[in-house]
Coordinates of C-alpha atoms and ligand atoms in Angstrom, one line a residue:
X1 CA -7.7 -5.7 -3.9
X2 CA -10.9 -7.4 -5.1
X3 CA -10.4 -10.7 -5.4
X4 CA -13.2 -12.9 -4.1
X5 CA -13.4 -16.8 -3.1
X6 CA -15.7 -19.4 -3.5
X7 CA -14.2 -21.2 0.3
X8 CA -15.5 -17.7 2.0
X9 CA -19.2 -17.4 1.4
X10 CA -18.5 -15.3 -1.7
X11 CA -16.7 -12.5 -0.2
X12 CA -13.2 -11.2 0.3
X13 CA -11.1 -12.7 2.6
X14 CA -8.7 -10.8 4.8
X15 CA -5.9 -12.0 7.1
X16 CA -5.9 -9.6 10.2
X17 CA -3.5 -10.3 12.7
X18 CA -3.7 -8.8 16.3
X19 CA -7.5 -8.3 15.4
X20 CA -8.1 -9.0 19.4
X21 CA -5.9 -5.6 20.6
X22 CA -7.2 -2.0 20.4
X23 CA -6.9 -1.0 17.0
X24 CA -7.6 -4.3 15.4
X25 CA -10.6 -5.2 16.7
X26 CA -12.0 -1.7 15.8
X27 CA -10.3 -2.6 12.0
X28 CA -12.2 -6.4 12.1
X29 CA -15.5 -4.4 14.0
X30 CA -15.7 -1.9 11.2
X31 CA -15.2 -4.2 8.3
X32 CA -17.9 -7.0 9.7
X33 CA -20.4 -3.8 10.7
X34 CA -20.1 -3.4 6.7
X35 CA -19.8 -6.2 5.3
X36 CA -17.0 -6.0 3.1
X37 CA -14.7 -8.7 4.3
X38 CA -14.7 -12.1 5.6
X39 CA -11.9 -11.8 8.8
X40 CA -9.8 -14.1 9.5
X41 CA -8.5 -12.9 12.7
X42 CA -5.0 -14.6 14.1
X43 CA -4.0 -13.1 17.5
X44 CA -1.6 -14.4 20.4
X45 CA -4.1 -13.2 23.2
X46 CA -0.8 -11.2 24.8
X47 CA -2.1 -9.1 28.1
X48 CA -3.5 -6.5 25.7
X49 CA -5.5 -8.8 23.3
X50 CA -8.7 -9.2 24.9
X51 CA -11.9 -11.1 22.6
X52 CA -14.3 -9.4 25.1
X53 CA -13.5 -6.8 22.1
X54 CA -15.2 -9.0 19.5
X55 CA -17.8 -10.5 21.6
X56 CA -21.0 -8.9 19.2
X57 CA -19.3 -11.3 16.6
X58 CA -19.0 -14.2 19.0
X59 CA -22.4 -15.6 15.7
X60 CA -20.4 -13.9 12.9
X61 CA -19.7 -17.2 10.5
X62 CA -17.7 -14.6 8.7
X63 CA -15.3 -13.7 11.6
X64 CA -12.7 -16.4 12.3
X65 CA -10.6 -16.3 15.3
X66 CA -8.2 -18.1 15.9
X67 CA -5.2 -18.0 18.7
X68 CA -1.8 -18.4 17.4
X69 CA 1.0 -16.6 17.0
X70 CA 2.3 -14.7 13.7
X71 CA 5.8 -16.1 14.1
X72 CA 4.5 -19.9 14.0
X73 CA 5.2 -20.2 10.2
X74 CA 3.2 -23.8 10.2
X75 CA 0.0 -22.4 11.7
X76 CA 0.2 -18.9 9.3
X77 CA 1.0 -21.3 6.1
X78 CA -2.0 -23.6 7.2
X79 CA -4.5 -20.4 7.3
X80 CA -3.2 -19.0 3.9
X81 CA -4.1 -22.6 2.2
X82 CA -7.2 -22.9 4.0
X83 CA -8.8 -19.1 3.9
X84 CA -6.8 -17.9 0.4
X85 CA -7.0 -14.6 1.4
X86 CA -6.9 -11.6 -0.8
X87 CA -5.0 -9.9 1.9
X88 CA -3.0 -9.7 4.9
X89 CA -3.3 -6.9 7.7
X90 CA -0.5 -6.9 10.7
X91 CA -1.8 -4.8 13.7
X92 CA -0.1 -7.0 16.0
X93 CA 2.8 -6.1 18.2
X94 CA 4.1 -5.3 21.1
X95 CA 3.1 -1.7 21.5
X96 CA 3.5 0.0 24.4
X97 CA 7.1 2.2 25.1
X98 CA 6.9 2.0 29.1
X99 CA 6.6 -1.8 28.9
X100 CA 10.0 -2.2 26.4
X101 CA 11.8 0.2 28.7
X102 CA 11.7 -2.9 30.6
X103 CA 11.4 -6.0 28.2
X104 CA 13.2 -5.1 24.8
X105 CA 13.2 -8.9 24.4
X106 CA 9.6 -9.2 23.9
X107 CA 9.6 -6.3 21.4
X108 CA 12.3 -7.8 19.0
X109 CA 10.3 -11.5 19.4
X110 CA 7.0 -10.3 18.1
X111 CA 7.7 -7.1 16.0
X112 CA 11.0 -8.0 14.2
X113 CA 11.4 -12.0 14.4
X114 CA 7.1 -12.4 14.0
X115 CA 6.5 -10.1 11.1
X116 CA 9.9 -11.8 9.8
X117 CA 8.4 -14.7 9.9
X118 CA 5.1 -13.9 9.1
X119 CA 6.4 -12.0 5.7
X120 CA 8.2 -15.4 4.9
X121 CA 4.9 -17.1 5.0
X122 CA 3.0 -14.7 2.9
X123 CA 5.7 -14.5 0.5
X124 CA 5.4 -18.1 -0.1
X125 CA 2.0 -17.9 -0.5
X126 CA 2.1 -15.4 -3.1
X127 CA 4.4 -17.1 -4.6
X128 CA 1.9 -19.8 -5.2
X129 CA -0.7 -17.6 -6.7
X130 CA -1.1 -16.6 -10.7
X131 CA -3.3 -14.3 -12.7
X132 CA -5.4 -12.1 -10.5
X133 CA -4.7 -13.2 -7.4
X134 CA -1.5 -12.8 -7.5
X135 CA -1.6 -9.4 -9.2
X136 CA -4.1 -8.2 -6.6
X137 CA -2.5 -9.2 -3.1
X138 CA -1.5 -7.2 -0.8
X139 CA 0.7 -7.0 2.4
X140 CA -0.5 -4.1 4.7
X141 CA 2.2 -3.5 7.6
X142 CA 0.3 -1.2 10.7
X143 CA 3.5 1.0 11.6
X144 CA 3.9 4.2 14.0
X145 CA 5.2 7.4 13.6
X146 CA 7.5 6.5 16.1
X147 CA 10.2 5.5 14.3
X148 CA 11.0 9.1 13.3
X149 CA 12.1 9.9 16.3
X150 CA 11.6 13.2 18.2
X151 CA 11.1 16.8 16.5
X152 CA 11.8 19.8 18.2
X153 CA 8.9 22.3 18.9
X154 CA 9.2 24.4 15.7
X155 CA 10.1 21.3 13.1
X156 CA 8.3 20.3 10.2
X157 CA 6.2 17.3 10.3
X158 CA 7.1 13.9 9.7
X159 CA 6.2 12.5 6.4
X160 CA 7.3 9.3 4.2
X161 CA 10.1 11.0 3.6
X162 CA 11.4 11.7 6.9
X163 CA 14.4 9.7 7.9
X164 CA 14.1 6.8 10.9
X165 CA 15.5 7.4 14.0
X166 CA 13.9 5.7 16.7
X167 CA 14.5 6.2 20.6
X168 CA 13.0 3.7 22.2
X169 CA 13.1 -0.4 22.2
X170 CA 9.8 -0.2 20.9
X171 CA 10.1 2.6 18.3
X172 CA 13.2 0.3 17.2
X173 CA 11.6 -2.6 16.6
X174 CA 8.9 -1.4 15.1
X175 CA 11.5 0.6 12.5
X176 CA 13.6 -3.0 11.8
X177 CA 9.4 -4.7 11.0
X178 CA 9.1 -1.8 8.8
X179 CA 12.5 -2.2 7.1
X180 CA 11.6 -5.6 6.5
X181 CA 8.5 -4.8 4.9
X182 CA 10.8 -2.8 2.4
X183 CA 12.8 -5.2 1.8
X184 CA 10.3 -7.6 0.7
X185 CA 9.0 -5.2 -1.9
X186 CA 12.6 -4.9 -3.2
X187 CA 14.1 -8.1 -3.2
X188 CA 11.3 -10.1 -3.7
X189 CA 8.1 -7.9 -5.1
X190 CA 5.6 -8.9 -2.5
X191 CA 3.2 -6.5 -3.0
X192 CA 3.5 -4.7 0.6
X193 CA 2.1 -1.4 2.0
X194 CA 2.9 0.6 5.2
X195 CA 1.0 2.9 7.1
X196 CA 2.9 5.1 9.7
X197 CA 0.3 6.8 12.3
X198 CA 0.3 9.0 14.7
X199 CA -1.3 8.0 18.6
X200 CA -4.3 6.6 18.6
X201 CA -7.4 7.2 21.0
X202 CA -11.2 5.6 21.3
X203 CA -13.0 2.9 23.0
X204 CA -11.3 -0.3 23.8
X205 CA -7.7 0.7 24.2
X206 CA -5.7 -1.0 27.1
X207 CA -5.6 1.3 30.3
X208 CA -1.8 1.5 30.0
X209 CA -2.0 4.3 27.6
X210 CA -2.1 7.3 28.5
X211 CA -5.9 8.2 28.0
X212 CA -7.5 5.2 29.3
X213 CA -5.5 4.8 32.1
X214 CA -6.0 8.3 33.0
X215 CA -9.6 8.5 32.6
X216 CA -10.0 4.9 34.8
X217 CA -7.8 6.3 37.6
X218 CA -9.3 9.5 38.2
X219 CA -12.9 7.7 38.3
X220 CA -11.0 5.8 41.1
X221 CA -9.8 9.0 42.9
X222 CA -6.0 8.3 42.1
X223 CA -3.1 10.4 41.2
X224 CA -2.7 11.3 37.7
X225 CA 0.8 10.4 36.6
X226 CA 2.7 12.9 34.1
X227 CA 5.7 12.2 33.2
X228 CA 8.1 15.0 33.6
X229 CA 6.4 18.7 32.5
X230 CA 3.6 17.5 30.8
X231 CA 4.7 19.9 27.9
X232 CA 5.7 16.7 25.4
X233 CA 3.4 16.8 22.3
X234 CA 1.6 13.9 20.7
X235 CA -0.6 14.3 17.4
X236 CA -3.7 12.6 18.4
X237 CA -5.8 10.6 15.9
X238 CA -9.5 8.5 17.0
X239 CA -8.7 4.9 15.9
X240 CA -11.9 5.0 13.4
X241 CA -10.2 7.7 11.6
X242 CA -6.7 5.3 11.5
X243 CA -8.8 1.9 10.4
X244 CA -10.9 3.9 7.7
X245 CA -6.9 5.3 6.6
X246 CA -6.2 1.4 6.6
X247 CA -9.1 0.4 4.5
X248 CA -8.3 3.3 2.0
X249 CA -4.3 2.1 1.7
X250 CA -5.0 -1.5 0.9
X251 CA -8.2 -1.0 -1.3
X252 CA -6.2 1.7 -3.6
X253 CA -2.3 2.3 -2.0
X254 CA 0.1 1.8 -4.7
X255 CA 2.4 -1.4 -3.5
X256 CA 5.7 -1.2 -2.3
X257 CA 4.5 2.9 -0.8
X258 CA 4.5 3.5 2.6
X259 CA 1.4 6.5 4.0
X260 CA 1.7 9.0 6.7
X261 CA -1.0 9.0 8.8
X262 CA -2.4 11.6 11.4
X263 CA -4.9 13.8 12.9
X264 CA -3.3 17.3 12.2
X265 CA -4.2 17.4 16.3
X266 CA -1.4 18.1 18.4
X267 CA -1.7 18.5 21.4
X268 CA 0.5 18.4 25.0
X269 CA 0.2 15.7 27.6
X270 CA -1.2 18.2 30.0
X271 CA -3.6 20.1 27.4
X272 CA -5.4 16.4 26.9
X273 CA -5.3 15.5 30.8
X274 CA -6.8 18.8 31.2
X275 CA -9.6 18.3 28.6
X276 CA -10.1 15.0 30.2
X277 CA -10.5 16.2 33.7
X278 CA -12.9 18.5 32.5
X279 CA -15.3 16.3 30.4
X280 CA -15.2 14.1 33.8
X281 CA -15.9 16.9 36.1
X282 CA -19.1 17.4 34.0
X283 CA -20.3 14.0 33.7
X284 CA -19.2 12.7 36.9
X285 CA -18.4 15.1 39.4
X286 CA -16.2 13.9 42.2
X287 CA -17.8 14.5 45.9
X288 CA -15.3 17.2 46.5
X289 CA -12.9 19.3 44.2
X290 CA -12.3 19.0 40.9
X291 CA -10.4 16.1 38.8
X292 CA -7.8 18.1 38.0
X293 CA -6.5 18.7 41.6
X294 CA -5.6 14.6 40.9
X295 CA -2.5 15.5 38.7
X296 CA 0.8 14.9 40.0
X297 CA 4.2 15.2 38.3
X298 CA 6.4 12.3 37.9
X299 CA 10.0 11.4 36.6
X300 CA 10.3 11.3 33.2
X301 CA 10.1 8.2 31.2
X302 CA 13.8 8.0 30.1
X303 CA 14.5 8.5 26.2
X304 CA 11.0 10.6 26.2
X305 CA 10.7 11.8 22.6
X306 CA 9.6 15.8 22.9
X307 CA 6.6 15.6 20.0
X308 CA 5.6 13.6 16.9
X309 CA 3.3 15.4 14.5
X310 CA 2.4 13.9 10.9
X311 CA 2.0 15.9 7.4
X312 CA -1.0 13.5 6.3
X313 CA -0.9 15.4 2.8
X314 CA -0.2 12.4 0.8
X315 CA -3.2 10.1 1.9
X316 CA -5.0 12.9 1.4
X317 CA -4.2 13.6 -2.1
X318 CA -3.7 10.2 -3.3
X319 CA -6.9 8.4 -1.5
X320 CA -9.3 11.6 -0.8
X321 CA -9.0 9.9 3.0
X322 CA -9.8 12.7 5.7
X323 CA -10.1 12.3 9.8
X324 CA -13.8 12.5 10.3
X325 CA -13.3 12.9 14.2
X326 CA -12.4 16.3 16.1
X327 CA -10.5 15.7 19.3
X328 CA -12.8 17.5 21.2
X329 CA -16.0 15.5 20.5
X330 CA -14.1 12.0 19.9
X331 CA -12.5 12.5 23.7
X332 CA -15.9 12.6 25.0
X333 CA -17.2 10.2 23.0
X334 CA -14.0 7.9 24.5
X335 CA -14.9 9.1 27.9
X336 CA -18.8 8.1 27.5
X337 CA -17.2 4.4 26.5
X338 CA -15.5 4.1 29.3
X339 CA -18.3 5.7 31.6
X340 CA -20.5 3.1 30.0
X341 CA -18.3 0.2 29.9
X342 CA -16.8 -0.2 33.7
X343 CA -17.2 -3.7 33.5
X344 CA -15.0 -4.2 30.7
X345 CA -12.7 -1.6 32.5
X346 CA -13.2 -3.9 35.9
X347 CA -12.9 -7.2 34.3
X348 CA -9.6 -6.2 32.4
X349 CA -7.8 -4.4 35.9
X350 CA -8.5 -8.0 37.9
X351 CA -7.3 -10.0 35.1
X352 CA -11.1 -11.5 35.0
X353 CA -11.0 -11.5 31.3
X354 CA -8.0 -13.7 31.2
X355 CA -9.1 -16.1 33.5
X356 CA -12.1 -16.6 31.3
X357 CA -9.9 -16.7 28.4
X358 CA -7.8 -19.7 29.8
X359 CA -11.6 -21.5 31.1
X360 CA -12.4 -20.7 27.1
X361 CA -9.6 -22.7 26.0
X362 CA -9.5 -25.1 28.4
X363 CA -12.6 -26.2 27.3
X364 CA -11.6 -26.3 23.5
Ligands
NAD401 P1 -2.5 -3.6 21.3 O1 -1.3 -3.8 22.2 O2 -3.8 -3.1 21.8 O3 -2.8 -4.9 20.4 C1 -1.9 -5.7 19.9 C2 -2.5 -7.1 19.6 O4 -1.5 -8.0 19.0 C3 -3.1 -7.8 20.9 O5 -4.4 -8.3 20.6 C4 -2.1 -8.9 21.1 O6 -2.7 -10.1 21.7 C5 -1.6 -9.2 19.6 N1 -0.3 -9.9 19.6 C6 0.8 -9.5 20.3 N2 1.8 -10.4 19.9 C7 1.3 -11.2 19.0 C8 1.9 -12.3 18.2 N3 3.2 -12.6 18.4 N4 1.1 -13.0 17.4 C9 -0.2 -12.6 17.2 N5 -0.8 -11.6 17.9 C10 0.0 -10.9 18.8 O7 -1.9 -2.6 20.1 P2 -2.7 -1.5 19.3 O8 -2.6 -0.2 20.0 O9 -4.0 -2.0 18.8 O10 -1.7 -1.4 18.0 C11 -1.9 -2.2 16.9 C12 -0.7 -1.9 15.9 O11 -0.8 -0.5 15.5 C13 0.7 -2.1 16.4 O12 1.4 -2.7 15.4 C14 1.2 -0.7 16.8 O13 2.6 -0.6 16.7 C15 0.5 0.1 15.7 N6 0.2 1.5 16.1 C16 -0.4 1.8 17.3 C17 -0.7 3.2 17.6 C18 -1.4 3.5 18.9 O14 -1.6 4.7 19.2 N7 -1.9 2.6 19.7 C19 -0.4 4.2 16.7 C20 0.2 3.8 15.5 C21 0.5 2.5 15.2
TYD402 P1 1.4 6.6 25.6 O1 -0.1 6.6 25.7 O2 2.2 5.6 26.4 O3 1.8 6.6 24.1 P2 3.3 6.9 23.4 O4 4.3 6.8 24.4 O5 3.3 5.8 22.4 O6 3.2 8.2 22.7 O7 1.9 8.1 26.2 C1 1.4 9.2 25.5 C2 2.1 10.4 26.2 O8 1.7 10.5 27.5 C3 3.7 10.2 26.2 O9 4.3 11.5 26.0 C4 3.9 9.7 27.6 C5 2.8 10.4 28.4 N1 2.4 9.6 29.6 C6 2.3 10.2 30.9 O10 2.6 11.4 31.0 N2 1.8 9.5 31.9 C7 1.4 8.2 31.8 O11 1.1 7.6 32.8 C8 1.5 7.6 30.5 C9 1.1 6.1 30.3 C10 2.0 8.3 29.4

């Protein structure tokens, strides 16, 4: 994927939707820090997409944004004529489970119907392209381990082989997007790839996770919520370590192959909270006790897959790609972003950030 293009100051262009949320604006930060890519960056500004994540590119002529959403087939056709891009990345989604407990609607709009729609476009597209171009696009489809469902504590990994068999809404909509994907490659030969990660931690990420938002509410002093025992397992992977996976999978994946992606870092809920309350008892004590006395148990969220782990063998072997991050150093790292980043933290807990959003676009 090396095509360049005289309408983007001589670099490679890039399509990056949901470049505003946690993950993508660490992809589109990463890629601008070096240089390699001209972004165009398409996101819907939902609750989590938040351009307070981009602002050091607010004087980047070769960062884009634009607000729009990936299901508006006019708008996406208009940006693939305008920007030619060599690529497409889809981060965006809906993406968190507790949220589609409640609102599987949402889930099936954005994930299935918009990357529906958004592969339509981009087929088209490609369609419309010959020689190089054509030969070197690529689709790249940001997917989650998820969709394999739950393993029990002594079962193998998941890998690209694993069969789907997702629990909740947002596990299943993310499995139909993927499915989708596939059958793009097969029916029509758009040159698509799919990355399937594992959880995802670092600076940036909305405090309705489970890190952030237990890192921001023991700073205030509040009970730390954890669902059921505490003893369900998550692989945890720093989201540098997943956009440098990214970069590796559309630069060299072979088309129409899907990449298992993870930290070989399991760990239970209660192990991290733990860690965390210790980093934060260290670098800001509370007045009295320790942050740990702050846990309390909770109901379980219902459908609560056990533990996701990832055999990350085949990126390994195929693209050399390696996590560069340990989970002990990158949770304190995370922890010194949000220590040094409570505005952000403030301004995204009162809703400040969208308020200047909609003054933004009032004004535009
Ligand atoms: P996020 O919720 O932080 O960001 C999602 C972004 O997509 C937001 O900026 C939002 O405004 C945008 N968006 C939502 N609907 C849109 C639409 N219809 N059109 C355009 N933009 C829209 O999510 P994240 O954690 O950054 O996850 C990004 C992707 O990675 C998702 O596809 C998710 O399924 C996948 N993933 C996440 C994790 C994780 O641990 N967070 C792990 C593996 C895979
Ligand atoms: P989360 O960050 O929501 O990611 P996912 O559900 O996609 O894995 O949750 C991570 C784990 O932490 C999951 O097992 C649910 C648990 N959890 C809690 O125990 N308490 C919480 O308040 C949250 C948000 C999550």
């Amino acid at each position: 994927m090396n095509t360049h293009n005289d309408n983007n100051n001589g670099k490679a262009c890039l399509l990056v939707t949901g470049g505003a949320g946690f993950i993508g604006s660490c992809f589109v930060l990463l890629a601008r820090a070096q240089n390699t890519y001209r972004i165009i960056n398409l996101d819907l500004l939902s609750y989590a997409g938040n351009l307070e994540n981009l602002a050091s590119l607010a004087d980047d002529p070769d960062h884009i944004f634009i607000r729009g959403d990936i299901g508006n087939g006019e708008l996406v056709a208009h940006l693939l004529r305008e920007y030619a891009p060599a690529g497409v990345v889809n981060f965006a989604a809906e993406s968190h489970v507790d949220r589609s407990i409640y609102d599987p609607d949402a889930f099936v709009r954005t994930n299935v119907l918009g990357t529906s729609s958004l592969l339509r476009s981009c087929l088209a597209y490609w369609q419309s392209l010959d020689g190089p171009r054509r030969e070197n696009f690529r689709f790249l489809h940001v997917s989650t381990d998820e969709v394999f469902g739950s393993l029990g504590p002594d079962d193998a990994p998941f890998s690209e082989t694993t069969p789907y068999a997702p629990n909740s809404p947002y596990s299943a909509s993310k499995a139909g997007s993927d499915m989708l994907v596939r059958a793009f490659h097969e029916t029509y030969g758009l040159p698509t790839l799919l990355t399937n990660c594992s959880n995802n931690y670092g600076p940036r990420q909305f405090p309705e996770k489970l890190i952030p938002l237990l890192i921001i509410k023991a700073l205030a002093g509040e009970p730390l919520p954890i669902y059921g025992k505490g003893l369900n397992v998550r692989d945890w992977l720093h989201v540098e370590d997943h956009c440098r996976a990214i970069t590796m999978v559309l630069e060299n994946g072979r088309p129409g192959q899907t990449y298992a992606v993870g930290g070989r870092s399991e760990k239970a809920n209660i192990e991290v909270v733990r860690e965390l309350c210790s980093l934060l008892d260290a670098k800001a004590p509370r007045a009295k006790g320790a942050y740990a006395d702050l846990i309390s148990y909770v109901a379980d969220r219902p459908g609560h897959d056990l533990r996701y782990a990832i055999d990350p063998a085949k990126i390994e072997r195929e693209l050399g790609w390696r996590a560069r991050h340990n989970f002990a150093s990158g949770l304190e790292s995370t922890v010194d972003w949000y220590l040094n980043n409570q505005e952000w933290v403030s301004r995204v807990q009162s809703g400040a950030y969208r308020q200047w959003l909609d003054t933004h676009y009032r004004e535009r």
